[in-house]
Coordinates of C-alpha atoms in Angstrom, one line a residue:
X1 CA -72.3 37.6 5.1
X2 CA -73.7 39.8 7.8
X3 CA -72.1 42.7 7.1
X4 CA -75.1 44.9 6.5
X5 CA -76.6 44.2 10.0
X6 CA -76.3 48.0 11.8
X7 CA -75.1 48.1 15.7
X8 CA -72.9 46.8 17.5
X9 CA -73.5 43.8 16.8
X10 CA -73.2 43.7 13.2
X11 CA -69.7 45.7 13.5
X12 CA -68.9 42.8 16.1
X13 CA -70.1 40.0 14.0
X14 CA -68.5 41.2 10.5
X15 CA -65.1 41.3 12.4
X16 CA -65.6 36.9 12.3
X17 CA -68.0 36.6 9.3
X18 CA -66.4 35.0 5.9
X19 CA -67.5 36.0 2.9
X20 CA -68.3 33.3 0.5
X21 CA -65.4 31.1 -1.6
X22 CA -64.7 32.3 -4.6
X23 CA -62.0 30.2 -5.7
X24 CA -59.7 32.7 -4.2
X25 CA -56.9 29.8 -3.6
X26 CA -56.0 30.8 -7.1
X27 CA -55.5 34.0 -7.0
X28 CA -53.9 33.3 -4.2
X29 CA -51.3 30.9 -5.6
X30 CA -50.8 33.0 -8.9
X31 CA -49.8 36.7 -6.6
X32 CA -47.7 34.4 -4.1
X33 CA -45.9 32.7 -6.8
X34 CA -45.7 36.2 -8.5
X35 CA -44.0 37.9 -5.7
X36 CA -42.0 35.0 -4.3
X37 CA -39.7 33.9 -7.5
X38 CA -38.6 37.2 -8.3
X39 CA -37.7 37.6 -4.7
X40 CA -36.2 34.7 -4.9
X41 CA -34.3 35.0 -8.5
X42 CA -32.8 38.4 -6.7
X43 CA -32.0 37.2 -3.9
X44 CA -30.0 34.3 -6.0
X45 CA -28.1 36.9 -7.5
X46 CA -27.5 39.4 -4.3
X47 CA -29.4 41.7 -6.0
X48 CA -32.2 42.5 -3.4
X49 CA -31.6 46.6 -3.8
X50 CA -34.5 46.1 -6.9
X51 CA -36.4 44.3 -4.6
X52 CA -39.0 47.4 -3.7
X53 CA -39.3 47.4 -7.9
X54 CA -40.1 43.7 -8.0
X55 CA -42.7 44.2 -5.1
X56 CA -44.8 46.7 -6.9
X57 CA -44.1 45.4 -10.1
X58 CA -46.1 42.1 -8.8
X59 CA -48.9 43.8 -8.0
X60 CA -50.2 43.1 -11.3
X61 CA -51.3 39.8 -10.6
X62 CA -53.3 41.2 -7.9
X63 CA -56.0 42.4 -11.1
X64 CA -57.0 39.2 -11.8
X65 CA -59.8 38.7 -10.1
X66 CA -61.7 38.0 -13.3
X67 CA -63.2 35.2 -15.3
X68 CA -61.8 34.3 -18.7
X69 CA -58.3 33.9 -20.1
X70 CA -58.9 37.1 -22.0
X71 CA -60.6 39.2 -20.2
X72 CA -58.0 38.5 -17.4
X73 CA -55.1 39.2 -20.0
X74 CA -57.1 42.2 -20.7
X75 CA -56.9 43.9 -17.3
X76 CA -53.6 42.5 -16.1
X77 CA -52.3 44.0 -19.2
X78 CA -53.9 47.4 -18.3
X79 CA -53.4 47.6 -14.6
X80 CA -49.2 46.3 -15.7
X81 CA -49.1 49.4 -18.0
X82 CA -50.4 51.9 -15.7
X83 CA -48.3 50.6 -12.6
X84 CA -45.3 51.0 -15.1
X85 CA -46.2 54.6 -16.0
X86 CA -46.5 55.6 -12.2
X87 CA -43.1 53.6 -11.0
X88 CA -41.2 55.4 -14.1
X89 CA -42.8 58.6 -13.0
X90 CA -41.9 58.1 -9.1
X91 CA -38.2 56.8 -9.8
X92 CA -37.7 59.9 -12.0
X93 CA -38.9 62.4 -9.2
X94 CA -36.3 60.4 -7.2
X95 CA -33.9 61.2 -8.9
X96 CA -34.7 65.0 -10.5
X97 CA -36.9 66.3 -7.9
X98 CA -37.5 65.5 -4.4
X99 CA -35.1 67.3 -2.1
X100 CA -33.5 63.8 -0.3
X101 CA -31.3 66.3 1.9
X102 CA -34.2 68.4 2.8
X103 CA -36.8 66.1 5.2
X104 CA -39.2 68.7 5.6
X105 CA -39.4 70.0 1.9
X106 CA -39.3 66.3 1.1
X107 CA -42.0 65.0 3.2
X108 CA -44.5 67.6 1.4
X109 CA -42.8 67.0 -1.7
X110 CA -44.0 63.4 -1.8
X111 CA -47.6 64.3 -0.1
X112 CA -48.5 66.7 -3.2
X113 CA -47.3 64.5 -5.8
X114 CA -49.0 61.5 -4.3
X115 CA -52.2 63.3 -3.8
X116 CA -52.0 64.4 -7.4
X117 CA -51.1 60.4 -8.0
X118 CA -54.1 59.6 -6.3
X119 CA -56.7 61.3 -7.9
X120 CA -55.2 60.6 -11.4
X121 CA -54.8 57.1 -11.0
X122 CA -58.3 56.5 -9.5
X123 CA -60.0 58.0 -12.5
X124 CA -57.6 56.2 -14.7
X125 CA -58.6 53.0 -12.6
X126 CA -62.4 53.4 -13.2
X127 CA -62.3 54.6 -16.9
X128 CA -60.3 51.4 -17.5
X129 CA -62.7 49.4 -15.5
X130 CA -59.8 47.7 -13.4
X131 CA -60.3 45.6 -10.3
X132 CA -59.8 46.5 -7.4
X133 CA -60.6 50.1 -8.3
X134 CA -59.1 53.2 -6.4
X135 CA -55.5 54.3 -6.3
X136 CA -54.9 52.4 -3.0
X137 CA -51.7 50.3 -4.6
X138 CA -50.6 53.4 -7.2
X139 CA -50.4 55.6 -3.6
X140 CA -48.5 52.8 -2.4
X141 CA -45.8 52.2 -5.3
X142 CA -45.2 55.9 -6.4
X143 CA -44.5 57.3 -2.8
X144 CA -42.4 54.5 -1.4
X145 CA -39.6 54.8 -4.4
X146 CA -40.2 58.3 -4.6
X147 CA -39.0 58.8 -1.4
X148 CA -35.8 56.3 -2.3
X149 CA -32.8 58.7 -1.6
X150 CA -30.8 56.7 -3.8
X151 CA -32.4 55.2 -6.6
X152 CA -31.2 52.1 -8.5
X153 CA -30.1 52.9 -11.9
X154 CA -33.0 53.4 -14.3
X155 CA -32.7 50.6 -16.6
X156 CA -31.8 47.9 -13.7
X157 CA -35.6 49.3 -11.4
X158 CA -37.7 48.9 -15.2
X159 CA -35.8 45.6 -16.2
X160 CA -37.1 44.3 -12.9
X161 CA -40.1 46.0 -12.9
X162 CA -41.3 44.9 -16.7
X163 CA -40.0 41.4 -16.1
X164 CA -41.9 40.9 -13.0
X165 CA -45.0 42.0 -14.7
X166 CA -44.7 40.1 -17.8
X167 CA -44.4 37.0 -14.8
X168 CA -47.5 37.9 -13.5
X169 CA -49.1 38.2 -16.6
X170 CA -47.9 34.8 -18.0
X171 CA -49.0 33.5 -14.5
X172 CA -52.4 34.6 -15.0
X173 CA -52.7 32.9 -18.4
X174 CA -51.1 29.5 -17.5
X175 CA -54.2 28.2 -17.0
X176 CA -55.1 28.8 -20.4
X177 CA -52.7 25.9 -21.4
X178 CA -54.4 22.9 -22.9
X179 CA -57.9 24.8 -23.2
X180 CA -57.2 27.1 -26.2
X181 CA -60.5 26.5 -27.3
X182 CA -61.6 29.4 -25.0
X183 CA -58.7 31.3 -24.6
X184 CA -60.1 33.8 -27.2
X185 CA -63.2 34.6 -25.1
X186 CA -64.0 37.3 -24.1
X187 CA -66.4 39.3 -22.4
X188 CA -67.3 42.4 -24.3
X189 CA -67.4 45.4 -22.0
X190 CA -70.1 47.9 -22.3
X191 CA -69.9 51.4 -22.9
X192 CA -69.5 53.7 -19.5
X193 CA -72.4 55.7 -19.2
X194 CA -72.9 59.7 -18.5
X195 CA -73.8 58.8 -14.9
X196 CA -70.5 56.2 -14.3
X197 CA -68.4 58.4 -15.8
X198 CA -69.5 61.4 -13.6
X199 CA -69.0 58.9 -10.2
X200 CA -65.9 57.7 -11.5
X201 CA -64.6 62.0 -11.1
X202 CA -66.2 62.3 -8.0
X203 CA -64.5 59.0 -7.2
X204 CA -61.3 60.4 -8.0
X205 CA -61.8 64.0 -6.4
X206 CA -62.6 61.9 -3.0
X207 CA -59.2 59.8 -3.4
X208 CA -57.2 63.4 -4.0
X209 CA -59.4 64.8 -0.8
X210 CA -58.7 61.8 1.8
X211 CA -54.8 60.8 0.6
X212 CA -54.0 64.6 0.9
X213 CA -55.7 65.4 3.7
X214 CA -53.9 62.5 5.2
X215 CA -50.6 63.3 4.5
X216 CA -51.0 66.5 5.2
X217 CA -51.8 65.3 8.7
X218 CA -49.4 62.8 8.9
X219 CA -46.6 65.1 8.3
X220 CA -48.2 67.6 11.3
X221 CA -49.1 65.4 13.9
X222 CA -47.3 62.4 13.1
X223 CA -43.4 64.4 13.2
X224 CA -44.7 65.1 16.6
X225 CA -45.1 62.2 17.4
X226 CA -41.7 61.2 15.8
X227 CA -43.2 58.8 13.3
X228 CA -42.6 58.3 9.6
X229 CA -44.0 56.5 6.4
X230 CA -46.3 59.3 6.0
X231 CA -47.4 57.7 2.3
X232 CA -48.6 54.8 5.0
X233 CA -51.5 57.1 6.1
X234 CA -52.2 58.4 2.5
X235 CA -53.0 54.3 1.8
X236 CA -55.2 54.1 4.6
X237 CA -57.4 57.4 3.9
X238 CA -58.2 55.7 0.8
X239 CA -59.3 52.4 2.2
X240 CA -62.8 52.7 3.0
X241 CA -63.5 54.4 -0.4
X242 CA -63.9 51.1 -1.7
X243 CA -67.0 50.5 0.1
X244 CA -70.5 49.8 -1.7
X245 CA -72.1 51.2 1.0
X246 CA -71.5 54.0 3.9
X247 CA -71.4 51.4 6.4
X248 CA -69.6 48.8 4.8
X249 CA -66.8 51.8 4.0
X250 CA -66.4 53.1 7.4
X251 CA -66.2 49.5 8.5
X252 CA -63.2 48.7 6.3
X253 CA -61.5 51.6 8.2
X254 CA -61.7 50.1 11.4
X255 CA -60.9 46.6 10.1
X256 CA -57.7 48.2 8.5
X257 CA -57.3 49.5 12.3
X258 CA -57.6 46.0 13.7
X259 CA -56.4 44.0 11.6
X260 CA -52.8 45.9 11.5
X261 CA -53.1 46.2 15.5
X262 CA -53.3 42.3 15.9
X263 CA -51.2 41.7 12.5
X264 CA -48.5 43.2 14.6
X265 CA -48.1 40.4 16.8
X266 CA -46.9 38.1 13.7
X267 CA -44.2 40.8 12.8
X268 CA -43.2 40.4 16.2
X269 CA -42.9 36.8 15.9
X270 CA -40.4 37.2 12.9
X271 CA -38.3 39.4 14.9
X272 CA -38.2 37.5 17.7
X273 CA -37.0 34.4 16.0
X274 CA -35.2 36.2 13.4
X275 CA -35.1 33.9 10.5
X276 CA -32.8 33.8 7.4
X277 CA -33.0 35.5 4.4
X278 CA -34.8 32.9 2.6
X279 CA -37.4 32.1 4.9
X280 CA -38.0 35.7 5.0
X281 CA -39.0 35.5 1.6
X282 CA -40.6 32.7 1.9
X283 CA -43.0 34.6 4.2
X284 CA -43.3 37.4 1.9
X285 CA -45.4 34.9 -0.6
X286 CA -46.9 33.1 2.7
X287 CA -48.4 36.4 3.6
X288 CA -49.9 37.4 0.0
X289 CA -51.3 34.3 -0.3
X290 CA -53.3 34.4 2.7
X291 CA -54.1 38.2 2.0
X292 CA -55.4 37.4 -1.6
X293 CA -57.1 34.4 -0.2
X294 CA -59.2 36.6 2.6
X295 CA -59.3 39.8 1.3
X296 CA -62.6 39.5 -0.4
X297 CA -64.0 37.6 2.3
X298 CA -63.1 39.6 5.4
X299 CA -60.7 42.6 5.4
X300 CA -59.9 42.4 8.8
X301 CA -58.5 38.8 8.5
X302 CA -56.6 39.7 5.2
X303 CA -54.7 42.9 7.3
X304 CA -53.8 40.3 9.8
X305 CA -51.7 39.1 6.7
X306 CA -50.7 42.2 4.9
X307 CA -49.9 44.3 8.1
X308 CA -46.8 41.4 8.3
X309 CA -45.9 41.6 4.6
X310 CA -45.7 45.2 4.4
X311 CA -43.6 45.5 7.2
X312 CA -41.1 42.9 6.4
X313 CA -40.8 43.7 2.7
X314 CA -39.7 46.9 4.6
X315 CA -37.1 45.9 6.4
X316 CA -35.8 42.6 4.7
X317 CA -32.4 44.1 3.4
X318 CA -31.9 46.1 6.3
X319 CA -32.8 44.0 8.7
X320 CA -36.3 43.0 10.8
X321 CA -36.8 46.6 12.6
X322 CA -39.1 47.7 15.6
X323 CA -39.2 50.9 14.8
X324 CA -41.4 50.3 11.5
X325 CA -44.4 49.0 13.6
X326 CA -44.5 52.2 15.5
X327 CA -44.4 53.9 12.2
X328 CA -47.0 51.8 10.5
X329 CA -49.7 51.8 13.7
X330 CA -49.4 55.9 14.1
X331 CA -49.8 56.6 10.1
X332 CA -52.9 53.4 9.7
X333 CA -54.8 55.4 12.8
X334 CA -54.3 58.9 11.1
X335 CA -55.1 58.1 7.7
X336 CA -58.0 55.4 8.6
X337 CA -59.3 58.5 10.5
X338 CA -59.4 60.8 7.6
X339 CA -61.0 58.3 5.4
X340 CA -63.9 57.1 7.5
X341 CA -64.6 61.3 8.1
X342 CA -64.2 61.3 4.6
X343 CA -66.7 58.7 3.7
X344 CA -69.3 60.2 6.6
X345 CA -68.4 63.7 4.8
X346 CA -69.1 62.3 1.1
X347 CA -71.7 60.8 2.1
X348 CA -73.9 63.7 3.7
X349 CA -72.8 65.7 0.7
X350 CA -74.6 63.1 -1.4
X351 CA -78.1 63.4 0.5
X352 CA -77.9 67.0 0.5
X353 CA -77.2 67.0 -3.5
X354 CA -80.7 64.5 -3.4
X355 CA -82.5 66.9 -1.1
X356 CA -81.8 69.5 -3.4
X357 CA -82.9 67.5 -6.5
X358 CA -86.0 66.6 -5.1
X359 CA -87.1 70.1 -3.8
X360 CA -86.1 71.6 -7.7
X361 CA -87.9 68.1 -9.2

């Protein structure tokens, strides 16, 4: 793909490089159709205050990115279980905990549990093998409804939430219809050993690190600069921690940069026209098909998408909003920041644990 080429050049080039095909139409299809008839059923039945609950709860099609019925069965039904833990947990501190009538007590309310979130959830993510790792969608889900000021009633947010799951789950095994004969199998996963287990932590203390250092910022600089969302920068600090490499990480930083910075114009473009509810939603499963479809192959393409969806699945019962991009550019530049810092940080801190290794060797 070109993305390991150093310079300018090879920054340049893996802005326009594709990755190679892996039949990511699917995956594709399955989230869009995940996200879109729920939207769509609520919408139906003027019920689009569970929509942010339908959102997230949808998000468990996005972990199945994996051969096999069952081994796809297997992580959906994971990553659905742990996303229902965390959107319990965030509508409860909703409604029992953070201070809604406070803004400044709230605001650091919801950056040290999300940090906490973060770190949890990334270890949880790794010792269950799921894919994609990291907390980057667990961030996402637990500080948007967290900072909800007025919840939906508990048992309508999990009815939603658990039926859009169970969706994406039976999504993910449609396939498996007429080909029972290898439904049942599966790939057996190997023991972790000592030295996964130990990166997995260190994984996890990087993901507390970045997302709190980020919102930490983001509440400091970015009230002064009169923007909000601050759980927007905590999902960008954790960004390039999905990186292989140091280069590839800090490059997934600036593509989350650009790819919001040019995925603006398409919000834009909504606004403008200012379509109707339907086609809105329509949009919605546009957009995570084409993220789904590029993510893998080039992150700044996919952002192009996602900067878009995020926004609108923002503002869709409100109303399309200005005032949202501001917000999202402000809090992607802060927390991108503190991740690639992060990553350069994390990843001196690794040589000098070698150097030391091999002067005690």
């Amino acid at each position: 793909m070109g993305l390991e080429q150093p310079g300018l050049r090879g920054a340049l080039k893996s802005l326009v490089t594709l990755g190679p095909a892996r039949n990511d139409h699917w995956i594709g299809l399955r989230t869009a159709l995940g996200i879109f008839l729920p939207l769509l059923v609520l919408m139906l039945v003027d019920r689009l205050d569970l929509m942010v609950f339908v959102v997230f709860g949808a998000f468990t099609g996005v972990y199945g990115r994996v051969d096999g019925y069952w081994n796809r069965l297997r992580m959906q039904v994971r990553s659905g279980l742990l996303f229902f833990a965390v959107i319990t947990l965030a509508l409860a501190a909703s409604t029992w905990w953070v201070a809604h009538d406070d803004p400044e007590l709230k605001s650091w309310q919801i950056v040290g549990a999300t940090t906490l979130v973060a770190g949890i959830c990334s270890v949880l993510a790794g010792l269950l093998r799921l894919r994609p790792a990291g907390s980057l969608f667990h961030i996402f889900a637990f500080a948007a409804i967290a900072s909800i000021p007025q919840p939906v009633p508990f048992a309508d947010a999990l009815i939603a939430t658990g039926a859009t799951m169970a969706l994406a789950v039976g999504i993910g095994a449609a396939g498996a219809v007429g080909q029972w004969a290898n439904v049942w199998q599966r790939t057996k996963l190997p023991p972790l050993s000592d030295n996964v287990k130990k990166a997995i932590w260190w994984e996890g203390l990087f993901h507390i690190l970045t997302a709190g250092a980020a919102g930490a910022l983001a509440n400091i600089v970015g009230s002064q600069l009169a923007a909000g969302h601050n759980y927007w920068a905590m999902v960008a600090a954790v960004v390039p921690l999905a990186g292989h490499t140091t280069r590839l990480r800090v490059r997934r930083g600036i593509h989350r940069v650009l790819g919001t910075l040019v995925g603006m114009s398409l919000m834009a473009a909504l606004i403008l026209i200012n379509p109707p509810l339907w086609v809105l939603v329509g949009c919605i499963g546009l957009f995570q098909f084409m993220t789904e479809v590029l993510v893998m192959r080039n992150y700044f393409f996919a952002q192009i998408f996602v900067t878009p969806l995020a926004l609108v699945g923002v503002t869709l019962v409100t109303g399309l909003s200005t005032a949202v991009m501001y917000d999202r550019i402000v809090e992607t530049v802060i927390g991108s920041l503190v991740g690639i810092i992060g990553v350069l940080a994390g990843s001196a801190f690794g040589r000098m644990l070698l150097r030391r290794r091999a002067e005690q060797a």
